[in-house]
PDB file of C-alpha atoms in Angstrom:
ATOM      1  CA  MET A  47      25.061 -24.539   4.917  1.00 40.00           C
ATOM      2  CA  SER A  48      22.194 -25.437   2.520  1.00 43.00           C
ATOM      3  CA  LEU A  49      19.226 -23.443   1.210  1.00 45.00           C
ATOM      4  CA  GLN A  50      16.783 -25.776   2.759  1.00 45.00           C
ATOM      5  CA  SER A  51      18.309 -25.631   5.986  1.00 43.00           C
ATOM      6  CA  SER A  52      19.240 -21.783   5.883  1.00 45.00           C
ATOM      7  CA  ALA A  53      15.443 -21.370   5.158  1.00 45.00           C
ATOM      8  CA  MET A  54      14.076 -23.789   8.356  1.00 49.00           C
ATOM      9  CA  LEU A  55      16.306 -21.634  10.506  1.00 57.00           C
ATOM     10  CA  ARG A  56      15.292 -17.973   9.416  1.00 68.00           C
ATOM     11  CA  PRO A  57      11.843 -19.043   7.234  1.00 84.00           C
ATOM     12  CA  LEU A  58      11.271 -15.307   7.647  1.00 93.00           C
ATOM     13  CA  ALA A  59      14.049 -13.780   5.694  1.00 92.00           C
ATOM     14  CA  VAL A  60      13.600 -16.611   3.060  1.00 89.00           C
ATOM     15  CA  MET A  61       9.779 -15.427   2.998  1.00 91.00           C
ATOM     16  CA  MET A  62       9.186 -12.345   3.286  1.00 94.00           C
ATOM     17  CA  ARG A  63       9.618  -9.424   0.366  1.00 93.00           C
ATOM     18  CA  ARG A  64      12.435  -6.909   0.775  1.00 95.00           C
ATOM     19  CA  THR A  65      10.681  -4.397  -1.361  1.00 94.00           C
ATOM     20  CA  PHE A  66       7.887  -2.518  -0.544  1.00 95.00           C
ATOM     21  CA  ALA A  67       5.358  -0.247  -1.320  1.00 96.00           C
ATOM     22  CA  THR A  68       4.765   3.018   0.784  1.00 97.00           C
ATOM     23  CA  ILE A  69       2.039   5.481   0.663  1.00 98.00           C
ATOM     24  CA  THR A  70       1.583   8.693   2.708  1.00 98.00           C
ATOM     25  CA  ALA A  71      -0.999   9.586   5.361  1.00 98.00           C
ATOM     26  CA  GLU A  72      -2.572  12.195   3.212  1.00 98.00           C
ATOM     27  CA  ALA A  73      -2.493  10.362   0.195  1.00 98.00           C
ATOM     28  CA  ASN A  74      -6.121   9.641  -1.333  1.00 98.00           C
ATOM     29  CA  LEU A  75      -7.668   6.220  -1.354  1.00 98.00           C
ATOM     30  CA  ILE A  76      -7.448   5.935  -5.076  1.00 98.00           C
ATOM     31  CA  GLU A  77      -4.045   6.909  -5.115  1.00 98.00           C
ATOM     32  CA  ALA A  78      -3.751   3.908  -2.434  1.00 98.00           C
ATOM     33  CA  ALA A  79      -5.453   1.389  -4.475  1.00 98.00           C
ATOM     34  CA  ARG A  80      -3.637   2.495  -7.805  1.00 98.00           C
ATOM     35  CA  THR A  81      -0.448   1.636  -5.719  1.00 98.00           C
ATOM     36  CA  MET A  82      -1.508  -1.108  -5.295  1.00 98.00           C
ATOM     37  CA  ARG A  83      -2.299  -1.989  -8.394  1.00 98.00           C
ATOM     38  CA  ASP A  84       0.941  -1.151  -9.970  1.00 98.00           C
ATOM     39  CA  THR A  85       3.003  -2.830  -7.137  1.00 96.00           C
ATOM     40  CA  ARG A  86       1.085  -6.145  -6.860  1.00 95.00           C
ATOM     41  CA  ALA A  87       0.522  -5.699  -3.166  1.00 96.00           C
ATOM     42  CA  GLY A  88      -2.003  -6.613  -0.952  1.00 96.00           C
ATOM     43  CA  ALA A  89      -0.665  -3.671   1.459  1.00 98.00           C
ATOM     44  CA  LEU A  90       0.838  -0.437   1.971  1.00 98.00           C
ATOM     45  CA  LEU A  91       3.019   1.304   5.291  1.00 98.00           C
ATOM     46  CA  VAL A  92       1.908   3.961   5.793  1.00 98.00           C
ATOM     47  CA  THR A  93       3.903   6.959   6.229  1.00 97.00           C
ATOM     48  CA  ASP A  94       4.160  10.400   8.356  1.00 95.00           C
ATOM     49  CA  GLY A  95       7.826  11.532   7.141  1.00 87.00           C
ATOM     50  CA  ARG A  96      10.365   9.105   7.985  1.00 88.00           C
ATOM     51  CA  ASP A  97       8.096   7.697  10.103  1.00 94.00           C
ATOM     52  CA  TYR A  98       6.003   4.343   9.970  1.00 97.00           C
ATOM     53  CA  ILE A  99       2.438   5.642  11.119  1.00 98.00           C
ATOM     54  CA  GLY A 100      -0.011   2.365  10.291  1.00 98.00           C
ATOM     55  CA  ILE A 101      -0.775   0.036   7.219  1.00 98.00           C
ATOM     56  CA  VAL A 102      -3.478   0.183   4.649  1.00 98.00           C
ATOM     57  CA  SER A 103      -4.764  -2.851   2.981  1.00 97.00           C
ATOM     58  CA  GLU A 104      -6.798  -4.128   0.158  1.00 97.00           C
ATOM     59  CA  ALA A 105      -9.077  -4.990   3.241  1.00 96.00           C
ATOM     60  CA  ASP A 106      -9.291  -1.606   4.900  1.00 97.00           C
ATOM     61  CA  LEU A 107     -10.491  -0.009   1.234  1.00 98.00           C
ATOM     62  CA  VAL A 108     -13.525  -2.203   1.112  1.00 97.00           C
ATOM     63  CA  ARG A 109     -14.376  -2.086   4.666  1.00 96.00           C
ATOM     64  CA  LYS A 110     -13.553   0.886   5.853  1.00 96.00           C
ATOM     65  CA  ALA A 111     -14.091   3.268   2.484  1.00 96.00           C
ATOM     66  CA  MET A 112     -16.126   1.498   0.075  1.00 96.00           C
ATOM     67  CA  ALA A 113     -18.534   0.136   2.295  1.00 96.00           C
ATOM     68  CA  ASP A 114     -19.640   3.207   3.718  1.00 95.00           C
ATOM     69  CA  GLY A 115     -19.665   4.956   0.423  1.00 96.00           C
ATOM     70  CA  VAL A 116     -16.674   7.560   1.305  1.00 95.00           C
ATOM     71  CA  PRO A 117     -15.203   9.156  -1.786  1.00 97.00           C
ATOM     72  CA  PRO A 118     -11.879   7.871  -2.667  1.00 97.00           C
ATOM     73  CA  ASP A 119     -10.439  10.630  -3.950  1.00 97.00           C
ATOM     74  CA  GLN A 120     -11.433  13.310  -1.222  1.00 97.00           C
ATOM     75  CA  THR A 121     -10.438  10.867   1.704  1.00 98.00           C
ATOM     76  CA  CYS A 122      -7.300  10.602   3.429  1.00 98.00           C
ATOM     77  CA  VAL A 123      -5.332   6.963   3.907  1.00 98.00           C
ATOM     78  CA  ARG A 124      -5.006   8.595   7.302  1.00 98.00           C
ATOM     79  CA  ALA A 125      -8.895   7.878   8.104  1.00 98.00           C
ATOM     80  CA  VAL A 126      -8.495   4.387   7.080  1.00 98.00           C
ATOM     81  CA  MET A 127      -5.744   2.638   7.843  1.00 98.00           C
ATOM     82  CA  SER A 128      -4.928   0.397  10.231  1.00 97.00           C
ATOM     83  CA  VAL A 129      -2.713   1.364  13.498  1.00 97.00           C
ATOM     84  CA  PRO A 130      -0.153   0.116  14.879  1.00 96.00           C
ATOM     85  CA  VAL A 131       1.485  -1.839  12.129  1.00 97.00           C
ATOM     86  CA  ILE A 132       2.023  -5.446  13.621  1.00 98.00           C
ATOM     87  CA  THR A 133       5.497  -6.540  13.387  1.00 98.00           C
ATOM     88  CA  ILE A 134       7.595  -9.659  13.728  1.00 98.00           C
ATOM     89  CA  ASP A 135      11.129 -10.195  14.508  1.00 97.00           C
ATOM     90  CA  ILE A 136      13.091 -11.106  11.575  1.00 96.00           C
ATOM     91  CA  GLU A 137      14.383 -14.676  13.853  1.00 95.00           C
ATOM     92  CA  GLN A 138      10.737 -15.481  15.166  1.00 96.00           C
ATOM     93  CA  SER A 139       9.508 -18.802  13.445  1.00 93.00           C
ATOM     94  CA  ALA A 140       6.536 -19.158  10.401  1.00 92.00           C
ATOM     95  CA  HIS A 141       4.346 -21.157  12.860  1.00 92.00           C
ATOM     96  CA  SER A 142       4.693 -17.330  15.177  1.00 96.00           C
ATOM     97  CA  ALA A 143       3.836 -15.396  11.936  1.00 96.00           C
ATOM     98  CA  SER A 144       1.077 -17.481  11.227  1.00 95.00           C
ATOM     99  CA  ASP A 145      -0.318 -17.275  14.687  1.00 96.00           C
ATOM    100  CA  ILE A 146       0.014 -13.487  15.001  1.00 97.00           C
ATOM    101  CA  MET A 147      -2.047 -12.830  11.732  1.00 97.00           C
ATOM    102  CA  ALA A 148      -4.773 -15.567  13.224  1.00 97.00           C
ATOM    103  CA  GLU A 149      -4.501 -13.906  16.636  1.00 97.00           C
ATOM    104  CA  LYS A 150      -5.212 -10.061  15.202  1.00 97.00           C
ATOM    105  CA  GLY A 151      -6.764 -10.352  12.435  1.00 95.00           C
ATOM    106  CA  ILE A 152      -4.523 -10.184   9.825  1.00 96.00           C
ATOM    107  CA  ARG A 153      -3.109 -10.961   6.307  1.00 96.00           C
ATOM    108  CA  HIS A 154       0.425  -8.957   6.334  1.00 97.00           C
ATOM    109  CA  LEU A 155       2.957  -7.984   8.958  1.00 97.00           C
ATOM    110  CA  ALA A 156       5.855  -5.856   9.085  1.00 98.00           C
ATOM    111  CA  VAL A 157       9.680  -7.666  10.024  1.00 98.00           C
ATOM    112  CA  THR A 158      11.860  -5.888  11.963  1.00 97.00           C
ATOM    113  CA  GLU A 159      15.312  -7.090  12.500  1.00 96.00           C
ATOM    114  CA  GLU A 160      16.980  -4.722  15.713  1.00 96.00           C
ATOM    115  CA  GLY A 161      13.728  -2.845  15.231  1.00 95.00           C
ATOM    116  CA  ARG A 162      13.584  -1.497  12.021  1.00 96.00           C
ATOM    117  CA  ILE A 163      11.359  -2.376   9.411  1.00 97.00           C
ATOM    118  CA  VAL A 164      12.997  -4.207   6.959  1.00 97.00           C
ATOM    119  CA  GLY A 165      10.243  -6.571   4.837  1.00 97.00           C
ATOM    120  CA  MET A 166       6.967  -7.175   4.970  1.00 97.00           C
ATOM    121  CA  LEU A 167       5.381 -10.886   5.050  1.00 97.00           C
ATOM    122  CA  SER A 168       1.759 -11.698   3.735  1.00 96.00           C
ATOM    123  CA  VAL A 169      -0.538 -14.555   4.183  1.00 95.00           C
ATOM    124  CA  ARG A 170       0.460 -15.496   0.938  1.00 93.00           C
ATOM    125  CA  ASP A 171       4.004 -15.593   1.917  1.00 93.00           C
ATOM    126  CA  LEU A 172       3.176 -18.049   4.724  1.00 93.00           C
ATOM    127  CA  LEU A 173       0.939 -20.588   2.415  1.00 91.00           C
ATOM    128  CA  ARG A 174       3.930 -20.730  -0.053  1.00 88.00           C
ATOM    129  CA  TYR A 175       6.404 -21.303   2.773  1.00 86.00           C
ATOM    130  CA  PHE A 176       4.405 -23.992   4.138  1.00 84.00           C
ATOM    131  CA  LYS A 177       3.360 -25.968   0.821  1.00 84.00           C
ATOM    132  CA  ASN A 178       7.277 -25.677   0.178  1.00 79.00           C
ATOM    133  CA  TRP A 179       9.161 -26.306   3.098  1.00 69.00           C
ATOM    134  CA  GLY A 180       6.295 -28.351   5.609  1.00 63.00           C
ATOM    135  CA  ALA A 181       2.947 -27.854   7.700  1.00 51.00           C
ATOM    136  CA  LEU A 182       2.606 -25.815  10.599  1.00 45.00           C
TER     137      LEU A 182
END
C-alpha cells in the first residue's frame, strides 16, 4: 500500500503527534508555560498519577489566568485546565476531527486507540494535512 493511500485510510494516524507533553495537575502555571515553550506544544495533557484528567492549552493560560490576573507562580494547572479531555478515535476521519474541534471550540484533540490516548492532534496538524492531501 502506498503512503498516500495509507494516509487516506487512517489520516489521524498520519497527522497526530505520537509523542506529546504532559504536566501534573499540581504544577504551577509558569511550569506549564515553560513546558509548552520547551516542547513547542500548544497544549499539555494533565496527569494526576497515571491518568489523564484534563488538558491545559495556551488559550487556557491566557483566558483563565492572565486575563484575570491570577498569580502564575501560585496557581495550579488544575485551576485552569479544561475537563474532560476531548478525544477522537484513531480510526475516525480528518473531517470528523475538524467537526469536533469546531463544535467544541477547541484546537487540540487527544487521539485514542482501543480507549488509550496514543497521540495529540492540533488544528495546525489538520491544516497541514488538508493542504497536502485534499480539502474537507
